[in-house]
Short mmCIF file of C-alpha atoms and ligand atoms in Angstrom, two decimals:
data_model
loop_
_atom_site.label_atom_id
_atom_site.label_comp_id
_atom_site.label_asym_id
_atom_site.label_seq_id
_atom_site.Cartn_x
_atom_site.Cartn_y
_atom_site.Cartn_z
CA MET A 1 -49.94 2.32 -12.19
CA PRO A 2 -49.93 2.30 -8.08
CA SER A 3 -52.38 3.97 -6.62
CA GLU A 4 -51.34 6.31 -3.89
CA PHE A 5 -52.22 4.43 -1.35
CA GLU A 6 -50.88 0.94 -2.86
CA LEU A 7 -47.40 3.92 -2.79
CA ILE A 8 -47.75 4.52 0.81
CA ASP A 9 -48.48 0.53 2.21
CA ARG A 10 -44.89 -0.21 -0.10
CA TYR A 11 -43.28 1.93 0.82
CA PHE A 12 -43.53 3.57 3.68
CA ARG A 13 -45.50 1.87 6.05
CA ARG A 14 -42.91 -0.47 7.99
CA PRO A 15 -42.67 -2.31 11.56
CA ALA A 16 -43.10 -0.21 14.51
CA LEU A 17 -39.37 1.01 15.97
CA ARG A 18 -40.88 2.63 18.67
CA GLU A 19 -42.86 2.09 21.74
CA ASP A 20 -43.78 5.81 21.94
CA VAL A 21 -45.63 5.70 19.08
CA LEU A 22 -49.58 4.59 19.29
CA LEU A 23 -51.00 5.22 16.41
CA GLY A 24 -48.72 5.51 13.01
CA ILE A 25 -49.14 5.57 9.58
CA GLY A 26 -52.85 4.30 8.45
CA ASP A 27 -55.39 6.93 10.33
CA ASP A 28 -56.08 10.57 9.86
CA ALA A 29 -53.29 11.58 12.13
CA ALA A 30 -50.71 9.93 14.47
CA LEU A 31 -50.52 9.20 18.39
CA VAL A 32 -47.35 9.60 20.27
CA GLN A 33 -46.64 9.96 23.76
CA PRO A 34 -43.79 12.68 24.33
CA PRO A 35 -41.88 10.94 27.34
CA ALA A 36 -42.61 13.10 30.80
CA GLY A 37 -40.57 15.93 31.97
CA SER A 38 -39.82 16.70 28.36
CA GLU A 39 -40.68 19.76 26.26
CA LEU A 40 -41.04 18.29 22.33
CA ALA A 41 -39.23 20.74 19.71
CA LEU A 42 -40.22 20.46 15.99
CA SER A 43 -38.59 21.69 12.85
CA VAL A 44 -39.60 21.19 8.77
CA ASP A 45 -37.72 21.92 5.90
CA THR A 46 -38.42 21.60 2.26
CA LEU A 47 -36.13 20.09 -0.23
CA LEU A 48 -37.14 21.77 -3.69
CA GLU A 49 -35.40 19.73 -7.09
CA GLY A 50 -32.84 22.03 -8.50
CA VAL A 51 -33.23 24.57 -6.07
CA HIS A 52 -32.01 22.53 -2.94
CA PHE A 53 -30.26 19.28 -4.95
CA PRO A 54 -28.59 19.06 -8.19
CA ALA A 55 -31.49 17.49 -11.07
CA ALA A 56 -28.79 14.67 -11.01
CA THR A 57 -28.63 13.58 -7.48
CA GLY A 58 -29.85 10.06 -7.08
CA PRO A 59 -32.83 9.09 -4.78
CA VAL A 60 -30.69 7.46 -2.25
CA ALA A 61 -28.77 10.76 -1.42
CA ILE A 62 -32.24 12.73 -1.55
CA GLY A 63 -33.78 10.13 0.50
CA HIS A 64 -31.22 10.75 3.47
CA LYS A 65 -30.16 14.28 3.05
CA ALA A 66 -34.51 15.51 3.09
CA LEU A 67 -34.25 13.17 6.58
CA ALA A 68 -30.44 14.41 8.01
CA VAL A 69 -31.32 18.33 7.38
CA ASN A 70 -33.94 18.28 9.45
CA LEU A 71 -32.47 16.28 12.51
CA SER A 72 -29.21 18.22 12.05
CA ASP A 73 -31.61 21.15 13.17
CA LEU A 74 -32.96 18.67 16.19
CA GLY A 75 -29.27 18.09 16.67
CA ALA A 76 -28.06 21.84 17.26
CA MET A 77 -31.42 22.01 19.51
CA GLY A 78 -29.51 19.45 21.88
CA ALA A 79 -33.07 17.53 21.10
CA ASP A 80 -33.46 13.90 20.80
CA PRO A 81 -35.12 12.91 17.60
CA ALA A 82 -37.87 10.62 17.75
CA TRP A 83 -41.22 10.63 15.27
CA ALA A 84 -40.74 12.26 11.47
CA THR A 85 -43.67 13.04 9.00
CA LEU A 86 -42.89 13.22 5.45
CA ALA A 87 -45.46 15.30 2.35
CA LEU A 88 -44.04 14.11 -0.77
CA SER A 89 -44.90 15.33 -4.08
CA LEU A 90 -43.73 12.84 -7.30
CA PRO A 91 -44.46 13.69 -10.90
CA GLN A 92 -44.83 10.12 -11.58
CA PRO A 93 -45.08 6.53 -9.45
CA ASP A 94 -41.29 6.04 -10.03
CA GLU A 95 -41.24 2.64 -7.91
CA ALA A 96 -37.41 2.52 -8.87
CA TRP A 97 -36.77 6.13 -7.78
CA LEU A 98 -39.24 5.16 -4.70
CA GLU A 99 -36.71 2.38 -3.85
CA GLY A 100 -33.70 4.81 -3.83
CA PHE A 101 -35.54 7.38 -1.89
CA CYS A 102 -36.33 4.82 0.93
CA THR A 103 -33.31 2.78 1.34
CA GLY A 104 -31.22 6.67 2.00
CA TRP A 105 -34.93 7.72 4.39
CA PHE A 106 -35.08 4.25 6.13
CA ALA A 107 -30.89 3.53 6.73
CA LEU A 108 -30.57 6.73 8.38
CA ALA A 109 -33.94 6.18 10.13
CA GLN A 110 -33.14 3.66 11.96
CA SER A 111 -29.84 4.83 12.68
CA HIS A 112 -31.36 7.39 15.15
CA ARG A 113 -34.53 5.68 15.79
CA VAL A 114 -36.93 8.24 14.16
CA GLU A 115 -40.02 6.21 13.14
CA LEU A 116 -41.97 7.67 10.23
CA ILE A 117 -45.81 7.87 11.67
CA GLY A 118 -47.16 9.70 8.69
CA GLY A 119 -47.47 11.96 5.52
CA ASP A 120 -49.04 13.48 2.20
CA THR A 121 -48.48 11.95 -1.32
CA THR A 122 -49.46 13.96 -4.27
CA ARG A 123 -48.45 14.56 -7.38
CA GLY A 124 -46.28 17.46 -8.63
CA PRO A 125 -43.02 18.95 -9.02
CA LEU A 126 -40.49 16.83 -7.43
CA GLY A 127 -40.33 18.07 -3.79
CA ILE A 128 -39.93 16.67 -0.72
CA THR A 129 -41.23 18.45 2.71
CA VAL A 130 -40.35 16.46 6.46
CA GLN A 131 -40.70 17.51 9.61
CA VAL A 132 -39.34 15.83 12.48
CA VAL A 133 -40.26 16.37 16.22
CA GLY A 134 -37.40 15.13 19.17
CA THR A 135 -37.81 15.64 23.11
CA VAL A 136 -35.28 17.19 25.17
CA PRO A 137 -35.28 17.32 29.12
CA GLN A 138 -36.99 20.55 30.09
CA GLY A 139 -35.37 23.33 30.00
CA GLN A 140 -32.23 22.09 28.62
CA ALA A 141 -32.75 22.89 24.91
CA LEU A 142 -29.75 24.30 23.33
CA ARG A 143 -31.08 28.06 21.59
CA ARG A 144 -29.55 30.46 19.07
CA SER A 145 -30.07 33.50 21.66
CA GLY A 146 -27.33 32.43 25.00
CA ALA A 147 -23.91 33.29 23.69
CA ARG A 148 -22.13 35.66 26.16
CA PRO A 149 -19.09 38.00 26.02
CA GLY A 150 -15.78 35.74 27.00
CA ASP A 151 -17.76 31.82 25.59
CA ARG A 152 -15.39 29.83 23.13
CA ILE A 153 -17.07 29.08 19.96
CA TYR A 154 -16.86 25.59 18.48
CA VAL A 155 -17.34 23.56 15.85
CA THR A 156 -17.59 20.38 14.54
CA GLY A 157 -16.65 18.45 11.74
CA THR A 158 -14.84 20.24 8.58
CA LEU A 159 -15.99 23.22 6.62
CA GLY A 160 -16.25 24.07 2.51
CA ASP A 161 -16.42 20.11 1.50
CA ALA A 162 -19.83 20.11 0.26
CA ALA A 163 -19.16 23.81 -1.55
CA VAL A 164 -16.30 22.08 -3.39
CA ALA A 165 -18.72 19.25 -4.07
CA LEU A 166 -20.56 21.65 -5.69
CA GLU A 167 -17.96 23.97 -7.25
CA ALA A 168 -16.57 20.49 -8.91
CA LEU A 169 -20.18 18.80 -9.97
CA SER A 170 -20.98 22.32 -11.55
CA GLY A 171 -17.60 22.00 -13.81
CA ARG A 172 -15.83 24.92 -12.31
CA LEU A 173 -13.43 22.66 -10.22
CA PRO A 174 -11.67 19.66 -12.40
CA LEU A 175 -10.94 17.60 -8.69
CA GLY A 176 -10.75 14.07 -9.85
CA GLU A 177 -10.48 11.23 -7.23
CA PRO A 178 -9.82 10.83 -4.12
CA GLY A 179 -11.61 14.47 -3.12
CA GLU A 180 -14.07 14.13 -5.05
CA ARG A 181 -15.57 11.44 -3.83
CA ALA A 182 -15.14 12.61 0.13
CA CYS A 183 -16.48 15.88 -0.69
CA ARG A 184 -19.51 14.76 -2.42
CA ARG A 185 -20.28 12.30 0.07
CA ARG A 186 -20.12 15.33 2.15
CA LEU A 187 -22.83 17.18 0.25
CA GLU A 188 -25.18 14.08 -0.80
CA PHE A 189 -24.56 11.89 3.00
CA PRO A 190 -24.22 14.67 5.87
CA GLU A 191 -24.00 13.40 9.04
CA PRO A 192 -26.19 15.09 11.07
CA ARG A 193 -24.29 15.96 15.02
CA ILE A 194 -27.03 14.60 17.11
CA GLY A 195 -24.99 13.02 19.65
CA ALA A 196 -22.56 16.18 19.67
CA GLY A 197 -26.01 18.18 20.52
CA VAL A 198 -26.83 15.48 22.94
CA ALA A 199 -23.63 15.93 24.40
CA LEU A 200 -23.36 19.87 24.94
CA ARG A 201 -27.25 19.74 27.08
CA GLY A 202 -26.39 22.12 30.00
CA LEU A 203 -22.70 22.74 28.57
CA GLY A 204 -23.46 24.55 25.82
CA THR A 205 -24.48 28.83 25.57
CA ALA A 206 -25.91 28.83 22.02
CA ALA A 207 -25.74 26.35 19.27
CA ILE A 208 -27.10 26.59 15.68
CA ASP A 209 -26.24 24.36 12.49
CA ILE A 210 -24.47 25.39 9.80
CA SER A 211 -26.56 24.78 6.70
CA ASP A 212 -26.17 28.62 4.88
CA GLY A 213 -22.18 28.92 5.63
CA LEU A 214 -20.26 29.58 8.78
CA LEU A 215 -20.43 32.74 7.91
CA ALA A 216 -23.85 33.58 7.62
CA ASP A 217 -25.10 31.07 10.70
CA LEU A 218 -22.80 32.18 12.26
CA GLY A 219 -24.20 36.08 12.53
CA HIS A 220 -28.01 34.48 13.24
CA LEU A 221 -26.14 33.47 16.56
CA LEU A 222 -24.82 36.47 17.25
CA GLN A 223 -27.64 38.55 16.05
CA ALA A 224 -29.86 36.39 18.27
CA SER A 225 -27.43 36.61 21.30
CA GLY A 226 -26.69 40.33 21.40
CA VAL A 227 -23.04 40.08 21.49
CA GLY A 228 -20.19 39.79 18.33
CA ALA A 229 -17.15 37.65 17.56
CA ARG A 230 -13.97 37.00 16.88
CA VAL A 231 -12.81 34.27 14.75
CA GLU A 232 -9.32 32.64 13.91
CA LEU A 233 -9.16 32.10 10.31
CA GLU A 234 -6.28 29.24 10.83
CA ASP A 235 -7.95 27.49 12.87
CA LEU A 236 -11.04 26.73 10.68
CA PRO A 237 -11.08 22.55 10.67
CA LEU A 238 -10.63 22.36 6.85
CA SER A 239 -10.37 18.62 5.07
CA ALA A 240 -6.58 17.38 3.29
CA THR A 241 -8.99 18.22 0.36
CA VAL A 242 -10.54 21.69 0.97
CA ALA A 243 -6.41 22.56 3.07
CA GLY A 244 -5.09 21.57 -0.39
CA LEU A 245 -7.29 23.43 -2.32
CA VAL A 246 -6.79 26.69 -0.87
CA ARG A 247 -2.90 25.93 -0.15
CA ASP A 248 -2.67 25.34 -3.97
CA GLY A 249 -4.87 28.86 -5.10
CA ARG A 250 -7.46 26.92 -6.56
CA ILE A 251 -10.30 27.91 -4.32
CA ASP A 252 -11.33 31.12 -2.46
CA PRO A 253 -9.96 30.75 0.79
CA ALA A 254 -13.23 32.52 2.03
CA LEU A 255 -14.79 29.34 0.23
CA PRO A 256 -15.73 27.26 3.80
CA LEU A 257 -17.00 30.43 5.38
CA GLN A 258 -19.46 31.29 2.89
CA GLY A 259 -20.47 27.68 1.43
CA GLY A 260 -23.39 25.75 2.67
CA ASP A 261 -24.89 22.57 3.24
CA ASP A 262 -21.88 21.81 5.42
CA TYR A 263 -24.56 20.64 8.65
CA GLU A 264 -22.15 20.74 11.11
CA LEU A 265 -22.46 22.25 14.64
CA LEU A 266 -21.47 25.46 16.03
CA PHE A 267 -22.06 26.35 18.88
CA THR A 268 -20.51 28.37 22.50
CA VAL A 269 -19.43 27.37 26.22
CA PRO A 270 -17.84 29.46 28.11
CA GLU A 271 -14.78 28.75 29.17
CA GLN A 272 -14.77 27.24 32.43
CA ALA A 273 -17.12 24.72 30.53
CA GLU A 274 -14.15 23.72 28.42
CA ALA A 275 -12.73 20.66 30.45
CA GLU A 276 -15.83 19.40 30.70
CA LEU A 277 -17.03 20.28 27.23
CA ARG A 278 -13.52 17.76 25.90
CA ARG A 279 -14.45 14.89 28.63
CA ARG A 280 -17.37 14.89 27.12
CA TRP A 281 -16.37 14.46 23.17
CA ARG A 282 -13.75 11.67 24.67
CA THR A 283 -17.45 9.96 23.22
CA GLN A 284 -18.43 11.67 20.08
CA ARG A 285 -16.87 10.73 16.59
CA CYS A 286 -16.88 13.94 14.84
CA ARG A 287 -13.49 16.72 15.13
CA LEU A 288 -14.20 19.04 17.45
CA SER A 289 -12.49 22.71 17.21
CA ARG A 290 -12.45 26.09 18.70
CA ILE A 291 -12.61 28.66 16.50
CA GLY A 292 -12.73 31.61 18.17
CA ARG A 293 -14.60 33.83 20.94
CA ILE A 294 -17.63 35.80 21.83
CA GLU A 295 -16.92 39.62 22.86
CA SER A 296 -19.32 42.03 23.53
CA GLN A 297 -18.82 44.99 20.87
CA THR A 298 -20.84 43.48 18.31
CA GLY A 299 -19.89 42.49 14.88
CA LEU A 300 -17.64 39.76 13.50
CA ARG A 301 -13.68 40.29 13.31
CA LEU A 302 -11.94 37.67 11.50
CA TYR A 303 -7.98 37.13 12.37
CA ARG A 304 -4.97 34.89 10.23
CA HIS A 305 -1.85 33.69 12.90
CA GLY A 306 -3.01 37.81 14.62
CA ILE A 307 -3.55 39.89 11.80
CA PRO A 308 -6.55 41.54 10.89
CA GLN A 309 -8.82 40.43 8.11
CA ALA A 310 -11.11 41.78 5.71
CA VAL A 311 -14.92 39.58 6.62
CA PRO A 312 -15.59 38.29 2.81
CA PRO A 313 -19.98 38.78 1.84
CA ARG A 314 -21.83 36.08 3.95
CA GLY A 315 -23.06 34.00 1.01
CA GLY A 316 -25.66 31.50 1.39
CA TYR A 317 -28.36 31.18 -0.41
CA GLU A 318 -31.02 33.86 -0.02
CA HIS A 319 -34.67 32.16 -1.29
CA PHE A 320 -35.62 35.76 -1.85
CA ARG A 321 -32.54 37.48 -3.60
CA ASP A 322 -33.04 38.47 -6.92
P1 LIG B 1 -55.73 12.13 4.72
O1 LIG B 1 -56.53 11.87 3.47
O2 LIG B 1 -56.65 11.84 5.71
O3 LIG B 1 -54.59 12.78 4.66
P2 LIG B 1 -53.68 10.58 3.30
O4 LIG B 1 -54.70 9.71 2.24
O5 LIG B 1 -53.03 11.39 3.03
O6 LIG B 1 -54.57 10.82 4.05
O7 LIG B 1 -52.74 9.35 3.77
C1 LIG B 1 -53.24 7.58 4.35
C2 LIG B 1 -52.62 7.87 5.72
O8 LIG B 1 -50.97 7.71 5.21
C3 LIG B 1 -52.45 8.69 6.40
O9 LIG B 1 -51.69 8.26 7.75
C4 LIG B 1 -50.79 9.37 6.23
O10 LIG B 1 -50.01 9.98 7.31
C5 LIG B 1 -49.94 8.51 5.27
N1 LIG B 1 -48.99 8.72 4.79
C6 LIG B 1 -49.32 9.20 3.18
N2 LIG B 1 -48.51 9.39 2.67
C7 LIG B 1 -47.18 9.40 3.55
C8 LIG B 1 -45.84 9.30 3.30
N3 LIG B 1 -45.52 9.78 2.47
N4 LIG B 1 -45.00 8.77 4.42
C9 LIG B 1 -45.71 8.77 5.62
N5 LIG B 1 -47.23 9.03 5.68
C10 LIG B 1 -47.43 8.97 4.99
MG1 LIG B 2 -53.54 13.62 3.23
#
């Protein structure tokens, strides 16, 4: 059986990726050189088997997702990801699992130039804690608290695909190909919206990533900003699969609002910045949809083709709820 240190050497110590890493894996702590004039954005997230991913999830998806959900938080701050640390708890030193995990992790890490600079490896129930650090030019980070009345509300990508995949995986929603594969890809291999976040610097007034469902995360943004919003339900971006399921009455039309794991960005821009937003978006590959506007009256108001709609319960996962 390989020792802890053999595992670290075999799987996690990789050729250097960035010149700003002065000291990577192997010492008591890593040393990095942040660029002058920048602020550091730090975020940490834990993924536990059975809580954050179904026990049947493959290791490649786990490796990807563990990093992706953390990078998504940096994207929502407008930060450029740079470094990551990984605390891994494994029931046994399963090398096939580690091989798969590293395939998922390092493919995503390389595409965003994120260097793994340290971590911790322990024996225990399967759990992964990832800390990411990114940089953002001084004063340009996107906070949740800057939305102002009149601002337009935008969302990237499409909503509800991951929630549909979870329904399909649980057997509650027989889906069939190719819709099931597409939704499952969104659940297992979310694409962190890093480019989108960087494009919003100096333009967005507030931003958050949608991890607990649009209703919950828009609620956080509104609360932090001390404002309310009006959202047009017909403008919510849905994939062909999710739109078809809604049309055929096979899923609750509220699912794309409530389901978690979208990892899209939700953000606000002043009305007069919309033209610049569209201009900047020409080089972004993800879809961009305007879904509503910020209002001074607190609370959320939903409309469909101009007709007021009841606001469904938020949904989203709350760890300490019974
Ligand atoms: P220490 O006892 O000083 O905490 P460890 O024995 O935990 O050090 O780890 C040895 C080195 O390997 C450290 O540099 C640590 O950051 C790194 N390391 C341990 N586990 C991982 C991991 N899962 N991923 C990346 N680096 C790791
Ligand atoms: Mg340690």
